[in-house]
PDB file of C-alpha atoms and ligand atoms in Angstrom:
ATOM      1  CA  UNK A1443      25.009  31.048  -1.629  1.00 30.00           C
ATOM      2  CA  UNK A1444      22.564  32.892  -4.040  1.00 34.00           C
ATOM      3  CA  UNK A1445      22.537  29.521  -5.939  1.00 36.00           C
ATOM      4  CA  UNK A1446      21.631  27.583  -3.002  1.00 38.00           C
ATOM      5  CA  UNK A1447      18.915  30.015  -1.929  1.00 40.00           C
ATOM      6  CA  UNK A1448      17.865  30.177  -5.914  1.00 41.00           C
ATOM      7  CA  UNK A1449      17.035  26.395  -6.052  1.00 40.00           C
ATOM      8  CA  UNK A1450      15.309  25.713  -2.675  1.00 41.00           C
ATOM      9  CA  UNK A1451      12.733  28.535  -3.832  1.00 40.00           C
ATOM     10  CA  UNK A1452      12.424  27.250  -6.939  1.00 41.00           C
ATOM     11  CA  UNK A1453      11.906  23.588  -5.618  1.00 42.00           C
ATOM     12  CA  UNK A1454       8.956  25.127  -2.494  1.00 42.00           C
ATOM     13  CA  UNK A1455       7.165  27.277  -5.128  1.00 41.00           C
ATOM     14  CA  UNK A1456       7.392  23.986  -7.674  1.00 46.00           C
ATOM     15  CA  UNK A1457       5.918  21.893  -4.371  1.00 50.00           C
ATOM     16  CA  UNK A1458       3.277  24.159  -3.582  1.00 42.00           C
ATOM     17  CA  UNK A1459       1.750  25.072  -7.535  1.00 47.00           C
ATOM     18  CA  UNK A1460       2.484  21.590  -8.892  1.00 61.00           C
ATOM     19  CA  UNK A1461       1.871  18.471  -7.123  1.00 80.00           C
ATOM     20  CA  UNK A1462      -1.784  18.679  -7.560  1.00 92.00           C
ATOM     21  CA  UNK A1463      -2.256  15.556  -6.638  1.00 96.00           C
ATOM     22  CA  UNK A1464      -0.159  16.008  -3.116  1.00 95.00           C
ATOM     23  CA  UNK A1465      -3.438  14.506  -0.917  1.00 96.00           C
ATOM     24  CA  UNK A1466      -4.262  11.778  -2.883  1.00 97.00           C
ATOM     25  CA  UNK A1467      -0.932  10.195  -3.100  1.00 97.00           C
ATOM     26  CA  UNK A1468      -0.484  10.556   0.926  1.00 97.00           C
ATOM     27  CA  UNK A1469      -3.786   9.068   1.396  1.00 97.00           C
ATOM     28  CA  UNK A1470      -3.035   6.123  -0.272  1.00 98.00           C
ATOM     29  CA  UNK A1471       0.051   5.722   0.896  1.00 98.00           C
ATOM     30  CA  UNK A1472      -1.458   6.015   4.607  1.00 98.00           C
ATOM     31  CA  UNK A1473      -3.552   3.320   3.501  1.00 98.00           C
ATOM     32  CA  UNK A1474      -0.781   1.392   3.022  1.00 98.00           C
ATOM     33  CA  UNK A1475       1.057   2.060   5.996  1.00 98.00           C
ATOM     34  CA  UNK A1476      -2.671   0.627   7.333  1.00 98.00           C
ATOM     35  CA  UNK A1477      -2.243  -2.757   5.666  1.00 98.00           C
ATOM     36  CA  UNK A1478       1.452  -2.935   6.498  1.00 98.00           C
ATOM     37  CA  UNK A1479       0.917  -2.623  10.188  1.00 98.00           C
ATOM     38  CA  UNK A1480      -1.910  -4.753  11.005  1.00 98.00           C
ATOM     39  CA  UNK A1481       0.117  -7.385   8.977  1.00 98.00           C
ATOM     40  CA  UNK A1482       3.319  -6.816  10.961  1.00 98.00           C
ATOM     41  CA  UNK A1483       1.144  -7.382  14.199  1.00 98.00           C
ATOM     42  CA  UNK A1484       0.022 -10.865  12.311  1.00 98.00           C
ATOM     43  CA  UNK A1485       3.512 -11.493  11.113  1.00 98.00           C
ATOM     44  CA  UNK A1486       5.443 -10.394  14.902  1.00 98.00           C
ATOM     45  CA  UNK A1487       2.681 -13.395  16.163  1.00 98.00           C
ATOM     46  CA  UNK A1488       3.343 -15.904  13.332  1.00 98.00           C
ATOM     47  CA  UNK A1489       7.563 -15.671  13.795  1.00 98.00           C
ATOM     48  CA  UNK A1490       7.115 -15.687  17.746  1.00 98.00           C
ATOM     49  CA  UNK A1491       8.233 -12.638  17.883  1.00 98.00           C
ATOM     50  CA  UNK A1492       5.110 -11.353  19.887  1.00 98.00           C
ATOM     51  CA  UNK A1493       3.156 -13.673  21.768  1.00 98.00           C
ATOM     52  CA  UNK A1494      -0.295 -14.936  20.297  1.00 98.00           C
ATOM     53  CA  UNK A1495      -3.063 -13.637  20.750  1.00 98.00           C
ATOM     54  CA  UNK A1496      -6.460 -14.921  19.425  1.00 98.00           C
ATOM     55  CA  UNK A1497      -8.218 -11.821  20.068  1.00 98.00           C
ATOM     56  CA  UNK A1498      -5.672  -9.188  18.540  1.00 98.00           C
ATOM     57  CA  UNK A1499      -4.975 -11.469  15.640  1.00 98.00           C
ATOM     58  CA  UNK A1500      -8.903 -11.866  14.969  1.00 98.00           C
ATOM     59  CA  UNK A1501      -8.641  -8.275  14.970  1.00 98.00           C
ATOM     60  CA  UNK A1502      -6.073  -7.336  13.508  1.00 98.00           C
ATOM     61  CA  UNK A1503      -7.074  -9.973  10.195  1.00 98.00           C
ATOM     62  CA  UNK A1504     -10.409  -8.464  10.314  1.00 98.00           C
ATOM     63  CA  UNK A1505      -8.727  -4.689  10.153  1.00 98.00           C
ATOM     64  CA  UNK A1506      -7.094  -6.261   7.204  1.00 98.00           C
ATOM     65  CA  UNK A1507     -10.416  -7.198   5.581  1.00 98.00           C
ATOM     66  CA  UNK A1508     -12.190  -4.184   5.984  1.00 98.00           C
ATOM     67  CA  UNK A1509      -9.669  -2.317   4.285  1.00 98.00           C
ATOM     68  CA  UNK A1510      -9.289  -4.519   1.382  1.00 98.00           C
ATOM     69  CA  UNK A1511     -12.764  -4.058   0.514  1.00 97.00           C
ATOM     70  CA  UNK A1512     -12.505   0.151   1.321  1.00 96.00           C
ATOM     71  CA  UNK A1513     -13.350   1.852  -2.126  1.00 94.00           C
ATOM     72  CA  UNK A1514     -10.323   3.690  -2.904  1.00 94.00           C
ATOM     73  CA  UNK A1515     -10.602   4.771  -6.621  1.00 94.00           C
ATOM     74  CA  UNK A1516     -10.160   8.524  -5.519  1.00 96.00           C
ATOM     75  CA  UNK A1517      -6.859   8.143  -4.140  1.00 97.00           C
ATOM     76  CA  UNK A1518      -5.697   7.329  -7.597  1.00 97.00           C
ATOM     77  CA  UNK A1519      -6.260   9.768  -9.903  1.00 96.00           C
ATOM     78  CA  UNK A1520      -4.876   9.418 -13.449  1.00 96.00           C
ATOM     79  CA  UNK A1521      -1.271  11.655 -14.055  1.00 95.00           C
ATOM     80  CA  UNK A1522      -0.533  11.044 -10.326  1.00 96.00           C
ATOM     81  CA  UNK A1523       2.013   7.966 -11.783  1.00 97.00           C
ATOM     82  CA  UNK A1524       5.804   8.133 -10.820  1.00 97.00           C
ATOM     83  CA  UNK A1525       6.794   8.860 -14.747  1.00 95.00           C
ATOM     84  CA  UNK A1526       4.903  12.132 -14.890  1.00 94.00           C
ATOM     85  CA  UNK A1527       6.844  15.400 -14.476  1.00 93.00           C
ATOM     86  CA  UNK A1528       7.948  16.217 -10.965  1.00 92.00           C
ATOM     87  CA  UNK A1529       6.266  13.215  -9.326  1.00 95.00           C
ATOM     88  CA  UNK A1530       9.450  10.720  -9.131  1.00 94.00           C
ATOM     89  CA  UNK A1531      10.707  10.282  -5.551  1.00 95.00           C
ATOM     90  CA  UNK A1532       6.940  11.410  -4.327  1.00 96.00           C
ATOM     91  CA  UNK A1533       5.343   8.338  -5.790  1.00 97.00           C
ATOM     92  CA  UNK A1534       6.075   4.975  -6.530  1.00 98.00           C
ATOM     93  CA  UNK A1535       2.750   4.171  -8.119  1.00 98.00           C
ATOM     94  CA  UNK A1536       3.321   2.734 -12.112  1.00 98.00           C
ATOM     95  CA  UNK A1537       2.110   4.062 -15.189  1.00 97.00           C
ATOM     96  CA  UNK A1538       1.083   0.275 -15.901  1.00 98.00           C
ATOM     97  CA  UNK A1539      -2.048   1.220 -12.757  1.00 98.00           C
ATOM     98  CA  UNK A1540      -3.546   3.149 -15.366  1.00 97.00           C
ATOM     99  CA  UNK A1541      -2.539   1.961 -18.598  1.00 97.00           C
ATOM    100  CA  UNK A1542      -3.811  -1.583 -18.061  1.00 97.00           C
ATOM    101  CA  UNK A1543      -6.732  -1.003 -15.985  1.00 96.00           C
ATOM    102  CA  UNK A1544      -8.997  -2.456 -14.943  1.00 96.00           C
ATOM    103  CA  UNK A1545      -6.086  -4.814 -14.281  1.00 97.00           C
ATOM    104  CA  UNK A1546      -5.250  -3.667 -10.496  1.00 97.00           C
ATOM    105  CA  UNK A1547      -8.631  -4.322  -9.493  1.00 96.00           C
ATOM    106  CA  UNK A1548      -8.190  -8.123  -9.793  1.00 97.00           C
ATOM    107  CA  UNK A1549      -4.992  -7.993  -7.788  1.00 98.00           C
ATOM    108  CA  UNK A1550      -7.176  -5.916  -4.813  1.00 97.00           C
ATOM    109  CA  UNK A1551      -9.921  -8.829  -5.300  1.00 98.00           C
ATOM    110  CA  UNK A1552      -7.125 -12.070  -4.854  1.00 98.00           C
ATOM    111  CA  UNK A1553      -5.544 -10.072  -1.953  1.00 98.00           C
ATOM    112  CA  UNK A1554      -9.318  -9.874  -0.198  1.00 98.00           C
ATOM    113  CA  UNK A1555      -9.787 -13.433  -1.219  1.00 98.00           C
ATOM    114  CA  UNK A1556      -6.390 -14.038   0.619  1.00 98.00           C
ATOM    115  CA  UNK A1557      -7.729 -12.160   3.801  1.00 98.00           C
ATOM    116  CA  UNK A1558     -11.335 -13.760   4.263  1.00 98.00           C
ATOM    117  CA  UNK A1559      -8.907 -16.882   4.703  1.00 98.00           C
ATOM    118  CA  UNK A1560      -7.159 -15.093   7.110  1.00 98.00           C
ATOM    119  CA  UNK A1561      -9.679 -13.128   9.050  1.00 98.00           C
ATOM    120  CA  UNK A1562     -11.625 -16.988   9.389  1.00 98.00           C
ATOM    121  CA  UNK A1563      -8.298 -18.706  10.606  1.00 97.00           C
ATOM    122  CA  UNK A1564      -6.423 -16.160  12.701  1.00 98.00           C
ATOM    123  CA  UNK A1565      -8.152 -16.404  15.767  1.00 98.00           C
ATOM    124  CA  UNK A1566      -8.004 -20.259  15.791  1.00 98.00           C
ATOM    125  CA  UNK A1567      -4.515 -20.874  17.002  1.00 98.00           C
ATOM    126  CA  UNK A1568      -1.230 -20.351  15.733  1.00 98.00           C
ATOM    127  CA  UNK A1569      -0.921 -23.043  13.209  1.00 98.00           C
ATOM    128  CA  UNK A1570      -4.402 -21.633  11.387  1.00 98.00           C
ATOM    129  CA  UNK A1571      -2.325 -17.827  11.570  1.00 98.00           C
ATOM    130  CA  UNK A1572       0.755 -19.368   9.946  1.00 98.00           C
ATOM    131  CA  UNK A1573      -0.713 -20.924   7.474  1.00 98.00           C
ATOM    132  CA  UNK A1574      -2.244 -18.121   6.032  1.00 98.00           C
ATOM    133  CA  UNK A1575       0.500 -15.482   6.312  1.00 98.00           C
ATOM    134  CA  UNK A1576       1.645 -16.828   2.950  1.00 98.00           C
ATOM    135  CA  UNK A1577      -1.369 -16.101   0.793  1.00 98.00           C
ATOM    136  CA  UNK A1578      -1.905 -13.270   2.246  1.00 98.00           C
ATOM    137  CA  UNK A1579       2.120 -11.929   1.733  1.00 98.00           C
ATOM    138  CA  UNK A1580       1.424 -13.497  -2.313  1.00 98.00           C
ATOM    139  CA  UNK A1581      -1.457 -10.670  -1.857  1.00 98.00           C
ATOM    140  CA  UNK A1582       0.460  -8.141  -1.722  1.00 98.00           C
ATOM    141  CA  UNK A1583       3.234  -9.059  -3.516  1.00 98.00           C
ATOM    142  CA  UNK A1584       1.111  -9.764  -6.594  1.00 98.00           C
ATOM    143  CA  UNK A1585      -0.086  -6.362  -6.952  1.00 98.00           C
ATOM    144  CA  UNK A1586       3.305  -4.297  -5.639  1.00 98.00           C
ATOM    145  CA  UNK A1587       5.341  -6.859  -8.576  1.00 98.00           C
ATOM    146  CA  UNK A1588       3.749  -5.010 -11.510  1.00 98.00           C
ATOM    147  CA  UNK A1589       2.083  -1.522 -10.101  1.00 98.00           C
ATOM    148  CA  UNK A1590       4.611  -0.545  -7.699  1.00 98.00           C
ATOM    149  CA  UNK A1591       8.207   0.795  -8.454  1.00 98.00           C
ATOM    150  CA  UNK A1592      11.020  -0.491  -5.452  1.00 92.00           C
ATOM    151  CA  UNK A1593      11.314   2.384  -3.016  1.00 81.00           C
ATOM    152  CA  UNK A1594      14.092   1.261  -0.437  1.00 64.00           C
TER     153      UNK A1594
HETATM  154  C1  HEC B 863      -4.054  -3.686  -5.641  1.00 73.09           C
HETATM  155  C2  HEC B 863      -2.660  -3.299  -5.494  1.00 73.09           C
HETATM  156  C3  HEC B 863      -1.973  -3.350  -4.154  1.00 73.09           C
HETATM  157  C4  HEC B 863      -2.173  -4.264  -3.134  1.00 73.09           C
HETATM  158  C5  HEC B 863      -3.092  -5.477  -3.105  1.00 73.09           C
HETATM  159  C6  HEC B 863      -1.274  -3.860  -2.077  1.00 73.09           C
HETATM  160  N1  HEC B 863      -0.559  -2.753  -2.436  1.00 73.09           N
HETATM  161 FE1  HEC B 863       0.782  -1.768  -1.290  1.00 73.09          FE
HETATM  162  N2  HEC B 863       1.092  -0.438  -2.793  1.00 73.09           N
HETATM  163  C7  HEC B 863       0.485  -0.455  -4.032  1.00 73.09           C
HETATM  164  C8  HEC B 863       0.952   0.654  -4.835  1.00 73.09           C
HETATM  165  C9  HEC B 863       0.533   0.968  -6.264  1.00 73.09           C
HETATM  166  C10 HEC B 863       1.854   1.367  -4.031  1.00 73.09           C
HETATM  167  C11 HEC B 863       2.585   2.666  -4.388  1.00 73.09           C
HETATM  168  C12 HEC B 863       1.745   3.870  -3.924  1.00 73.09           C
HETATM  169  C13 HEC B 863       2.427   5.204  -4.165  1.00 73.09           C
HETATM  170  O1  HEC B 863       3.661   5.313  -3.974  1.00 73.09           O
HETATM  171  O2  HEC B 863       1.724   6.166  -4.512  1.00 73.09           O
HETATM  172  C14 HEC B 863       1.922   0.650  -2.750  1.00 73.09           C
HETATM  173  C15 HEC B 863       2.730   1.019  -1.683  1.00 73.09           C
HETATM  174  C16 HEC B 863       2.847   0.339  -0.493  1.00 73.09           C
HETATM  175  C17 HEC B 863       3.695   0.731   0.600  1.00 73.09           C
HETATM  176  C18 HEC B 863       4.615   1.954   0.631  1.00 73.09           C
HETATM  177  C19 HEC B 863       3.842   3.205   1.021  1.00 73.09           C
HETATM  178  C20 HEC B 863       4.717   4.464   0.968  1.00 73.09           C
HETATM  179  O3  HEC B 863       4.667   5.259   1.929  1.00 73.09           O
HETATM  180  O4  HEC B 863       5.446   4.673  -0.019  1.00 73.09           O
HETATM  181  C21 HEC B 863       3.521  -0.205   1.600  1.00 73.09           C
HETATM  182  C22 HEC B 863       4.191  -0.223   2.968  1.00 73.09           C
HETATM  183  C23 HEC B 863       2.570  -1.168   1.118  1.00 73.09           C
HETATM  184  N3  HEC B 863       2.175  -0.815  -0.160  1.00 73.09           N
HETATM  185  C24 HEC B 863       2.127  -2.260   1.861  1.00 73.09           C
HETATM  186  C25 HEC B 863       1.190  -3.186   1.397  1.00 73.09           C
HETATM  187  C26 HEC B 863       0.788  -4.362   2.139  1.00 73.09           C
HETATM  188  C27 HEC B 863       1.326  -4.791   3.501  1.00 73.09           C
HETATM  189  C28 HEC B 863      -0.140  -5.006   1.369  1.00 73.09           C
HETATM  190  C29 HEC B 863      -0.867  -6.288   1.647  1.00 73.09           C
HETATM  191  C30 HEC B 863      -1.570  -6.444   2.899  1.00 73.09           C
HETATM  192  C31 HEC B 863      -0.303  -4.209   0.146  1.00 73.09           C
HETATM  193  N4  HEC B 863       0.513  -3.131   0.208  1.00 73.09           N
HETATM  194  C32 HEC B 863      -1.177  -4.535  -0.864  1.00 73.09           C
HETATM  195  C33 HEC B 863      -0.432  -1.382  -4.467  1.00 73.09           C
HETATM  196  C34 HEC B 863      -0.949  -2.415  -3.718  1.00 73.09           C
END
């Protein structure tokens, strides 16, 4: 019991003084939950799944857009990487972000490039949405291959 009791103290008071960067990492993860559900929307339309809309997929592409071109640097501050001490299971975010930057930056720019093609097509018809879902999956794939650690 006292061991119990010993190690979730020692694991609240090592949350609270440690994980300085607690509000940057949540951030950008938020961000990506932004990304991920404005895509699902496109992706629910593209598999039939959800009936199509040219108006929610115009917006929802355009959502998309805007956030691929949001200046984010601050969410990523150097240290806040999954190797340093106390941050595995918190982050998933490489060391490679830092240690080869300004690498990631060219991965955000193809993954915009991917969504003007979108945000043009989606509210054209269905075909136009399909056959841009690819690129725009490459998108993110490309940059979660070598920056992002497998977290499921
Ligand atoms: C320029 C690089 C980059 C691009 C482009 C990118 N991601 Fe990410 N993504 C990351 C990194 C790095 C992480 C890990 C962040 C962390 O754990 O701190 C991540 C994490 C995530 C997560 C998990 C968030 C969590 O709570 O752990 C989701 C979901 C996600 N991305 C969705 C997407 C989707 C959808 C796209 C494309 C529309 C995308 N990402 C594009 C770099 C990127």
């Amino acid at each position: 019991m006292a061991t119990v009791a010993l190690g979730a103290t020692t694991y609240v008071s090592f949350a609270a003084d440690e994980l300085a960067f607690a509000n940057q990492i949540e951030a950008r993860q938020s961000f990506m939950h932004v990304y991920r559900f404005n895509l699902g929307l496109l992706g629910a339309m593209a598999k039939g799944d959800a009936p199509y809309s040219a108006e929610q997929a115009s917006a929802a592409a355009n959502n998309l857009l805007a956030a691929s071109k949001m200046s984010n640097g601050a969410m990523w501050p150097a240290g806040s990487d999954m190797g340093a001490e106390g941050y595995a299971g918190v982050t998933w975010a490489k060391p490679e972000i830092w240690s080869t930057y300004p690498k990631i930056g060219e991965k955000g720019a193809a993954l915009t490039e991917a969504l003007e093609a979108m945000a043009a097509g989606a509210g054209n018809g269905l075909d136009a949405l399909r056959s841009n879902m690819g690129g725009v999956a490459d998108g993110c794939k490309g940059c979660h291959e070598p920056f992002r650690a497998e977290n499921d």
